[in-house]
Amino acid sequence: MPRFGDDGRVVGTEVRELLVPGPWTTPTAPITSRVAFAAAHVVPHVGADNVPGAPAAVDWDATLAYRHRIWEHGLGVADAMDTAQRGMGLDWAATQELVRRSAAEARSVGARIACGAGTDQLDPAVVAGWEPGDPAALDAVVEAYREQVRLVQDAGAQVIVMASRALARVARSPEDYARVYDAVLAEADAPVILHWLGTMFDPALAGYWGSADVAQATDVFVDLIRAHQGRVDGVKVSLLDADHEKGLRARLAALGSADRTGTGQSAPEPVRLYTGDDFNYPELVVGDGTAHSDALLGIFAAIYPAASTALQALDAGHPDRAHAILASTELLGRHVFAAPTYYYKTGIAFLSWLNGAQPGFQMVGGLQSGRSVAHLVQLVRLADRAGLLLDPDLAARRTRAFLETNGITR
């Protein structure tokens, strides 16, 4: 394997014998200690015209088979999310089919599934012309959300209300966000998951909730949840800030600790915090013995055998072992999600290819070009160190072919 200098030139090589994977186990009973979703990617047809700007041509057999791998390990699937390249290659027509197909597959095996509902069917050129605060534009965002919420509900999946680029464009105040989310949550027929995605994942979401100040935005977010607590199962927060998440987690727990009705009726169930922190997930998911986060993570789609084994250890009352397992994958997670973070999907797909879950290293929208050769070679090293090259012989052959294709030979 090559070693690269800072300028991208090969400065040396190493001979590496890949490790035996694991030891990973599949659960014999449902996982109960945490609710955990892996946000899954989509696999393209290798011969299709999946170039930038083209409609996505999805290999449905491979895409759905990958979800079955995750379900077999006791995890839920979060589908049609940013990991599935919403807004980065997966168009609205393909998204609708993905939601329907994945939800049907989940139902066939009694597995947990939640799907993203956003506003990405809106024409970006039209959105770019909107003026902030335009009531008609805000109404268009609401209607776009409603269409997608209905799609997810009709398919039988839990709704994840995704952050909206269109809303970030048109909203000028916290009140505009409240107006839109009030209308969208009124459409929900079951408790939803609210999604807060940071700018490291999508720069177009700057100032979400009406403020560039995270503390002020958090106050708006909590006020929204408090107003609709009975309709909110949990929140997925992807800010890569463990301290912020712990503080928000405590505030959410407090919402369920008091009788807010004034009528003697019990308060709604506490709102879960589904960590979206692909850097600090070991400490956040395992917790401190008093508080913990549940999980809705893109990295879990890459490390699902380890994530499942760790959660099984939590179920068995062994938090130290669970933490050790997750911590053994942390360097891999930090590398996959390194800046520019929104290209993390390339690493997820590359590892999927190395492990034989897809026939070629390709992505819809041509996004396989989103990471450098040097980045992906280091991903091989870190996945091997974590025991996550599940078929070492296959991974070695594919790594060798990848290097040769990219002009790197002994």
Short mmCIF file of C-alpha atoms in Angstrom, two decimals:
data_model
loop_
_atom_site.label_atom_id
_atom_site.label_comp_id
_atom_site.label_asym_id
_atom_site.label_seq_id
_atom_site.Cartn_x
_atom_site.Cartn_y
_atom_site.Cartn_z
CA MET A 1 0.00 0.00 0.00
CA PRO A 2 1.29 3.47 -0.81
CA ARG A 3 2.17 6.21 1.61
CA PHE A 4 1.53 9.76 0.48
CA GLY A 5 3.23 13.04 1.23
CA ASP A 6 1.34 16.25 1.93
CA ASP A 7 1.47 17.09 -1.78
CA GLY A 8 -0.22 13.81 -2.75
CA ARG A 9 2.91 12.20 -4.14
CA VAL A 10 3.74 8.61 -3.24
CA VAL A 11 6.67 8.68 -0.82
CA GLY A 12 6.87 5.00 0.04
CA THR A 13 4.99 1.75 0.29
CA GLU A 14 4.15 -0.85 2.90
CA VAL A 15 3.16 -4.48 2.75
CA ARG A 16 0.11 -4.99 4.92
CA GLU A 17 -1.48 -8.28 5.92
CA LEU A 18 -5.14 -7.58 6.57
CA LEU A 19 -6.54 -8.60 9.92
CA VAL A 20 -9.26 -11.10 10.66
CA PRO A 21 -12.49 -9.11 11.12
CA GLY A 22 -14.43 -8.83 14.33
CA PRO A 23 -15.23 -10.71 16.39
CA TRP A 24 -18.73 -9.45 15.60
CA THR A 25 -22.00 -11.07 16.55
CA THR A 26 -25.58 -10.79 15.38
CA PRO A 27 -28.24 -10.46 18.06
CA THR A 28 -30.52 -13.33 18.98
CA ALA A 29 -33.17 -10.97 20.38
CA PRO A 30 -34.18 -7.36 19.71
CA ILE A 31 -31.76 -4.73 20.98
CA THR A 32 -33.43 -2.86 23.83
CA SER A 33 -30.83 -0.68 25.57
CA ARG A 34 -30.78 1.94 22.81
CA VAL A 35 -32.82 2.87 19.77
CA ALA A 36 -30.31 2.90 16.95
CA PHE A 37 -30.69 3.74 13.27
CA ALA A 38 -28.02 3.43 10.60
CA ALA A 39 -28.45 6.02 7.85
CA ALA A 40 -27.93 3.97 4.70
CA HIS A 41 -26.57 4.92 1.27
CA VAL A 42 -27.85 3.94 -2.16
CA VAL A 43 -26.05 1.76 -4.72
CA PRO A 44 -26.17 2.77 -8.41
CA HIS A 45 -26.37 0.56 -11.47
CA VAL A 46 -22.76 0.22 -12.62
CA GLY A 47 -23.56 0.77 -16.30
CA ALA A 48 -26.04 3.60 -15.90
CA ASP A 49 -25.49 7.27 -16.59
CA ASN A 50 -25.06 8.28 -12.95
CA VAL A 51 -23.13 11.44 -13.77
CA PRO A 52 -23.52 14.84 -12.06
CA GLY A 53 -26.94 16.28 -12.84
CA ALA A 54 -28.41 13.06 -14.27
CA PRO A 55 -31.41 11.32 -12.69
CA ALA A 56 -30.32 8.62 -10.27
CA ALA A 57 -30.36 5.06 -11.63
CA VAL A 58 -30.42 2.92 -8.49
CA ASP A 59 -29.53 -0.76 -8.25
CA TRP A 60 -32.52 -1.68 -6.12
CA ASP A 61 -31.40 -5.25 -5.42
CA ALA A 62 -28.04 -4.16 -4.00
CA THR A 63 -29.50 -1.14 -2.23
CA LEU A 64 -32.17 -3.15 -0.44
CA ALA A 65 -29.83 -6.06 0.31
CA TYR A 66 -27.60 -3.60 2.18
CA ARG A 67 -30.54 -2.58 4.33
CA HIS A 68 -31.23 -6.22 5.14
CA ARG A 69 -27.63 -6.55 6.37
CA ILE A 70 -28.28 -3.71 8.79
CA TRP A 71 -31.62 -5.12 9.96
CA GLU A 72 -30.08 -8.56 10.50
CA HIS A 73 -27.74 -6.91 12.98
CA GLY A 74 -30.63 -5.52 14.99
CA LEU A 75 -30.36 -1.90 13.90
CA GLY A 76 -33.04 0.25 12.35
CA VAL A 77 -32.53 1.93 8.99
CA ALA A 78 -32.85 5.67 8.51
CA ASP A 79 -33.49 6.02 4.80
CA ALA A 80 -33.75 8.80 2.26
CA MET A 81 -31.47 10.93 4.43
CA ASP A 82 -28.34 12.89 3.55
CA THR A 83 -26.37 9.60 3.57
CA ALA A 84 -28.61 8.49 0.69
CA GLN A 85 -27.39 11.64 -1.13
CA ARG A 86 -30.50 13.78 -0.77
CA GLY A 87 -29.59 16.98 -2.58
CA MET A 88 -26.31 15.42 -3.79
CA GLY A 89 -27.37 13.01 -6.51
CA LEU A 90 -30.64 11.40 -5.39
CA ASP A 91 -33.48 13.16 -7.20
CA TRP A 92 -37.09 13.34 -6.02
CA ALA A 93 -38.38 10.56 -8.29
CA ALA A 94 -35.74 8.13 -7.02
CA THR A 95 -36.34 9.28 -3.44
CA GLN A 96 -40.02 8.39 -3.64
CA GLU A 97 -39.22 4.94 -4.94
CA LEU A 98 -36.54 4.44 -2.27
CA VAL A 99 -39.00 5.31 0.51
CA ARG A 100 -41.68 2.96 -0.80
CA ARG A 101 -39.32 0.07 -1.50
CA SER A 102 -37.39 0.33 1.77
CA ALA A 103 -40.51 0.64 3.88
CA ALA A 104 -42.01 -2.43 2.19
CA GLU A 105 -38.83 -4.42 2.81
CA ALA A 106 -38.78 -3.35 6.45
CA ARG A 107 -42.38 -4.41 6.86
CA SER A 108 -41.62 -7.82 5.34
CA VAL A 109 -39.13 -8.61 8.11
CA GLY A 110 -40.70 -6.62 10.95
CA ALA A 111 -37.78 -4.18 11.06
CA ARG A 112 -37.62 -0.55 12.15
CA ILE A 113 -37.44 2.14 9.48
CA ALA A 114 -37.65 5.92 9.45
CA CYS A 115 -37.41 8.07 6.32
CA GLY A 116 -36.55 11.67 5.64
CA ALA A 117 -39.21 14.17 4.61
CA GLY A 118 -37.83 17.42 3.27
CA THR A 119 -38.46 19.97 0.54
CA ASP A 120 -35.96 18.97 -2.13
CA GLN A 121 -38.62 18.52 -4.82
CA LEU A 122 -38.71 22.33 -5.06
CA ASP A 123 -36.83 23.75 -8.05
CA PRO A 124 -33.53 25.21 -6.75
CA ALA A 125 -33.67 27.93 -9.40
CA VAL A 126 -37.06 29.04 -8.13
CA VAL A 127 -35.94 28.90 -4.50
CA ALA A 128 -32.88 31.03 -5.33
CA GLY A 129 -35.21 33.81 -6.49
CA TRP A 130 -37.27 33.94 -3.29
CA GLU A 131 -37.13 36.96 -1.03
CA PRO A 132 -36.70 36.27 2.70
CA GLY A 133 -40.00 36.38 4.55
CA ASP A 134 -42.17 36.03 1.43
CA PRO A 135 -45.43 34.47 2.72
CA ALA A 136 -46.07 32.67 -0.58
CA ALA A 137 -42.60 31.13 -0.46
CA LEU A 138 -43.13 29.99 3.13
CA ASP A 139 -46.43 28.42 2.07
CA ALA A 140 -44.61 26.61 -0.75
CA VAL A 141 -42.13 25.18 1.78
CA VAL A 142 -45.01 23.97 3.95
CA GLU A 143 -46.72 22.27 1.01
CA ALA A 144 -43.47 20.62 -0.07
CA TYR A 145 -42.94 19.27 3.45
CA ARG A 146 -46.55 18.06 3.59
CA GLU A 147 -46.17 16.15 0.33
CA GLN A 148 -43.10 14.34 1.61
CA VAL A 149 -44.56 13.67 5.06
CA ARG A 150 -47.57 12.06 3.40
CA LEU A 151 -45.28 9.93 1.23
CA VAL A 152 -43.39 8.58 4.24
CA GLN A 153 -46.52 8.00 6.31
CA ASP A 154 -48.35 6.29 3.46
CA ALA A 155 -45.35 3.98 2.99
CA GLY A 156 -45.58 2.97 6.65
CA ALA A 157 -42.31 4.49 7.86
CA GLN A 158 -41.63 6.87 10.73
CA VAL A 159 -41.14 10.47 9.58
CA ILE A 160 -37.86 12.29 10.00
CA VAL A 161 -38.48 15.99 9.34
CA MET A 162 -35.26 16.99 7.63
CA ALA A 163 -33.70 20.43 7.69
CA SER A 164 -34.69 22.34 4.55
CA ARG A 165 -32.39 24.38 2.33
CA ALA A 166 -35.46 26.15 0.94
CA LEU A 167 -36.59 27.14 4.43
CA ALA A 168 -33.10 28.36 5.32
CA ARG A 169 -33.27 30.52 2.19
CA VAL A 170 -36.66 32.11 2.82
CA ALA A 171 -37.00 32.26 6.62
CA ARG A 172 -35.91 35.55 8.16
CA SER A 173 -36.75 34.93 11.82
CA PRO A 174 -37.44 32.22 14.41
CA GLU A 175 -41.12 33.00 13.91
CA ASP A 176 -40.90 31.92 10.27
CA TYR A 177 -39.43 28.58 11.33
CA ALA A 178 -42.15 28.17 13.95
CA ARG A 179 -44.84 28.93 11.37
CA VAL A 180 -43.55 26.26 8.99
CA TYR A 181 -42.88 23.58 11.59
CA ASP A 182 -46.24 24.18 13.30
CA ALA A 183 -47.96 23.40 10.00
CA VAL A 184 -45.77 20.42 9.17
CA LEU A 185 -46.10 18.78 12.58
CA ALA A 186 -49.87 19.17 12.39
CA GLU A 187 -49.68 16.82 9.38
CA ALA A 188 -47.96 14.04 11.36
CA ASP A 189 -50.07 11.05 12.32
CA ALA A 190 -47.38 9.66 14.67
CA PRO A 191 -44.45 11.17 16.60
CA VAL A 192 -41.67 12.31 14.30
CA ILE A 193 -37.92 12.82 14.55
CA LEU A 194 -36.74 16.40 14.01
CA HIS A 195 -33.45 16.76 12.17
CA TRP A 196 -30.93 19.53 12.87
CA LEU A 197 -28.01 19.34 10.45
CA GLY A 198 -25.00 21.57 10.93
CA THR A 199 -23.24 23.57 8.25
CA MET A 200 -20.32 21.13 8.17
CA PHE A 201 -22.79 18.70 6.59
CA ASP A 202 -24.59 21.28 4.44
CA PRO A 203 -23.36 24.89 4.20
CA ALA A 204 -26.74 25.95 2.78
CA LEU A 205 -28.26 25.45 6.24
CA ALA A 206 -26.41 28.36 7.84
CA GLY A 207 -28.51 30.22 10.40
CA TYR A 208 -31.06 27.46 10.77
CA TRP A 209 -33.76 28.13 13.38
CA GLY A 210 -33.28 31.84 12.72
CA SER A 211 -29.88 32.49 14.22
CA ALA A 212 -26.22 31.86 13.43
CA ASP A 213 -25.61 31.70 17.18
CA VAL A 214 -25.91 28.06 18.24
CA ALA A 215 -27.12 28.90 21.74
CA GLN A 216 -29.92 31.11 20.41
CA ALA A 217 -30.82 28.55 17.76
CA THR A 218 -30.98 25.88 20.46
CA ASP A 219 -33.44 27.96 22.47
CA VAL A 220 -35.70 28.26 19.41
CA PHE A 221 -35.38 24.53 18.79
CA VAL A 222 -36.31 23.63 22.37
CA ASP A 223 -39.27 26.03 22.32
CA LEU A 224 -40.53 24.32 19.17
CA ILE A 225 -40.22 20.89 20.77
CA ARG A 226 -41.94 22.07 23.94
CA ALA A 227 -44.87 23.37 21.90
CA HIS A 228 -45.26 20.05 20.06
CA GLN A 229 -43.86 17.53 22.51
CA GLY A 230 -46.59 14.98 21.97
CA ARG A 231 -45.76 14.91 18.25
CA VAL A 232 -41.98 14.60 18.63
CA ASP A 233 -40.42 11.22 19.33
CA GLY A 234 -36.89 12.58 19.26
CA VAL A 235 -34.38 14.87 17.63
CA LYS A 236 -31.35 14.05 15.52
CA VAL A 237 -28.63 16.61 16.08
CA SER A 238 -25.59 16.65 13.81
CA LEU A 239 -23.36 19.48 15.02
CA LEU A 240 -20.29 17.37 15.96
CA ASP A 241 -20.25 19.02 19.39
CA ALA A 242 -20.49 16.56 22.29
CA ASP A 243 -20.86 19.23 24.98
CA HIS A 244 -23.72 20.91 23.13
CA GLU A 245 -25.45 17.57 22.73
CA LYS A 246 -25.15 16.74 26.42
CA GLY A 247 -26.63 20.10 27.35
CA LEU A 248 -29.50 19.70 24.91
CA ARG A 249 -30.06 16.15 26.10
CA ALA A 250 -30.50 17.40 29.65
CA ARG A 251 -32.99 20.05 28.52
CA LEU A 252 -35.01 17.47 26.61
CA ALA A 253 -35.06 15.15 29.61
CA ALA A 254 -36.40 17.99 31.73
CA LEU A 255 -39.33 18.48 29.35
CA GLY A 256 -40.73 15.10 30.34
CA SER A 257 -40.13 15.41 34.07
CA ALA A 258 -42.95 17.76 34.98
CA ASP A 259 -46.72 17.86 34.63
CA ARG A 260 -47.18 20.58 32.02
CA THR A 261 -50.91 20.25 31.58
CA GLY A 262 -52.09 21.67 34.88
CA THR A 263 -54.91 19.13 34.86
CA GLY A 264 -53.27 16.29 36.75
CA GLN A 265 -52.62 14.36 33.56
CA SER A 266 -49.17 12.93 33.04
CA ALA A 267 -46.73 14.82 30.86
CA PRO A 268 -45.80 13.51 27.41
CA GLU A 269 -42.97 11.00 27.09
CA PRO A 270 -39.46 12.49 27.19
CA VAL A 271 -38.01 13.42 23.81
CA ARG A 272 -35.13 11.21 22.73
CA LEU A 273 -31.86 12.64 21.53
CA TYR A 274 -30.66 10.61 18.55
CA THR A 275 -27.02 11.53 18.24
CA GLY A 276 -25.85 12.46 14.80
CA ASP A 277 -22.31 13.08 16.08
CA ASP A 278 -20.15 10.84 13.93
CA PHE A 279 -17.06 11.97 15.86
CA ASN A 280 -18.08 11.46 19.49
CA TYR A 281 -20.65 8.65 19.29
CA PRO A 282 -18.84 6.21 21.66
CA GLU A 283 -19.17 8.44 24.72
CA LEU A 284 -22.59 9.78 23.74
CA VAL A 285 -24.26 6.44 23.00
CA VAL A 286 -22.77 4.59 25.98
CA GLY A 287 -23.31 7.56 28.29
CA ASP A 288 -22.17 8.11 31.84
CA GLY A 289 -24.49 5.75 33.69
CA THR A 290 -27.05 8.51 34.17
CA ALA A 291 -27.74 9.84 30.69
CA HIS A 292 -27.09 8.65 27.16
CA SER A 293 -28.06 9.35 23.58
CA ASP A 294 -29.80 7.04 21.19
CA ALA A 295 -28.36 6.97 17.68
CA LEU A 296 -29.16 7.95 14.11
CA LEU A 297 -25.77 7.85 12.45
CA GLY A 298 -24.28 7.63 9.00
CA ILE A 299 -21.19 5.98 10.44
CA PHE A 300 -23.37 3.12 11.73
CA ALA A 301 -24.02 2.18 8.09
CA ALA A 302 -20.28 1.60 7.73
CA ILE A 303 -19.63 -0.07 11.10
CA TYR A 304 -22.94 -1.88 11.63
CA PRO A 305 -21.33 -5.19 12.75
CA ALA A 306 -19.36 -3.38 15.45
CA ALA A 307 -22.23 -1.07 16.39
CA SER A 308 -24.54 -4.05 16.82
CA THR A 309 -22.03 -5.97 18.91
CA ALA A 310 -21.53 -2.93 21.14
CA LEU A 311 -25.26 -2.50 21.67
CA GLN A 312 -25.57 -6.19 22.49
CA ALA A 313 -22.92 -5.62 25.18
CA LEU A 314 -24.99 -2.75 26.57
CA ASP A 315 -28.04 -5.02 26.66
CA ALA A 316 -25.97 -7.56 28.60
CA GLY A 317 -24.94 -4.93 31.17
CA HIS A 318 -21.36 -4.42 29.97
CA PRO A 319 -21.00 -0.70 29.19
CA ASP A 320 -17.19 -0.78 29.36
CA ARG A 321 -17.04 -3.43 26.66
CA ALA A 322 -19.59 -1.51 24.58
CA HIS A 323 -17.49 1.63 24.84
CA ALA A 324 -14.30 -0.23 23.94
CA ILE A 325 -15.91 -1.65 20.81
CA LEU A 326 -17.26 1.70 19.63
CA ALA A 327 -14.02 3.47 20.55
CA SER A 328 -12.11 1.02 18.35
CA THR A 329 -14.02 2.48 15.37
CA GLU A 330 -13.70 6.14 16.35
CA LEU A 331 -10.62 6.94 14.25
CA LEU A 332 -12.37 5.43 11.24
CA GLY A 333 -15.45 7.55 11.91
CA ARG A 334 -13.43 10.74 12.29
CA HIS A 335 -11.62 10.01 9.04
CA VAL A 336 -14.76 9.21 7.05
CA PHE A 337 -16.39 12.43 8.32
CA ALA A 338 -13.32 14.65 8.05
CA ALA A 339 -13.70 18.03 6.36
CA PRO A 340 -15.22 18.61 3.90
CA THR A 341 -17.70 16.56 5.91
CA TYR A 342 -20.46 16.52 3.29
CA TYR A 343 -18.32 14.11 1.22
CA TYR A 344 -18.47 11.45 3.93
CA LYS A 345 -20.86 9.48 1.71
CA THR A 346 -17.93 8.62 -0.57
CA GLY A 347 -16.19 6.79 2.25
CA ILE A 348 -19.37 4.93 3.20
CA ALA A 349 -19.75 3.70 -0.39
CA PHE A 350 -16.05 2.81 -0.71
CA LEU A 351 -16.18 0.61 2.39
CA SER A 352 -19.41 -0.94 1.12
CA TRP A 353 -17.60 -1.83 -2.12
CA LEU A 354 -14.57 -3.23 -0.30
CA ASN A 355 -16.92 -5.45 1.71
CA GLY A 356 -18.71 -6.79 -1.36
CA ALA A 357 -22.05 -5.05 -0.81
CA GLN A 358 -21.95 -3.41 -4.24
CA PRO A 359 -20.37 -4.48 -7.52
CA GLY A 360 -18.47 -1.29 -8.27
CA PHE A 361 -17.15 1.78 -6.48
CA GLN A 362 -19.69 4.13 -7.96
CA MET A 363 -22.26 6.55 -6.60
CA VAL A 364 -25.26 8.39 -7.97
CA GLY A 365 -24.33 11.86 -9.18
CA GLY A 366 -20.72 10.76 -9.74
CA LEU A 367 -19.94 11.43 -6.08
CA GLN A 368 -17.29 8.69 -5.95
CA SER A 369 -14.90 11.49 -6.93
CA GLY A 370 -15.61 13.28 -3.65
CA ARG A 371 -12.51 11.92 -1.86
CA SER A 372 -8.88 11.60 -2.88
CA VAL A 373 -6.99 8.37 -3.44
CA ALA A 374 -4.88 9.15 -0.37
CA HIS A 375 -7.99 9.60 1.77
CA LEU A 376 -9.45 6.27 0.63
CA VAL A 377 -6.17 4.40 1.13
CA GLN A 378 -6.09 5.65 4.72
CA LEU A 379 -9.71 4.50 5.06
CA VAL A 380 -8.56 0.98 4.16
CA ARG A 381 -5.94 1.08 6.90
CA LEU A 382 -8.37 2.34 9.53
CA ALA A 383 -11.15 -0.09 8.57
CA ASP A 384 -8.64 -2.94 8.77
CA ARG A 385 -7.44 -1.78 12.18
CA ALA A 386 -11.06 -1.70 13.38
CA GLY A 387 -11.75 -5.22 12.09
CA LEU A 388 -14.29 -3.96 9.59
CA LEU A 389 -12.92 -5.43 6.38
CA LEU A 390 -15.35 -8.32 6.53
CA ASP A 391 -13.77 -10.37 3.72
CA PRO A 392 -10.04 -9.56 3.82
CA ASP A 393 -9.22 -11.41 0.59
CA LEU A 394 -11.90 -9.53 -1.33
CA ALA A 395 -10.88 -6.22 0.25
CA ALA A 396 -7.25 -6.84 -0.72
CA ARG A 397 -8.16 -7.63 -4.34
CA ARG A 398 -10.39 -4.59 -4.65
CA THR A 399 -7.85 -2.28 -2.99
CA ARG A 400 -5.17 -3.52 -5.40
CA ALA A 401 -7.49 -2.98 -8.38
CA PHE A 402 -8.38 0.51 -7.12
CA LEU A 403 -4.71 1.45 -6.80
CA GLU A 404 -3.83 0.13 -10.23
CA THR A 405 -6.77 1.91 -11.82
CA ASN A 406 -5.57 5.15 -10.25
CA GLY A 407 -2.02 4.73 -11.54
CA ILE A 408 -0.38 3.45 -8.38
CA THR A 409 1.68 0.31 -8.91
CA ARG A 410 4.66 -1.19 -7.21
#
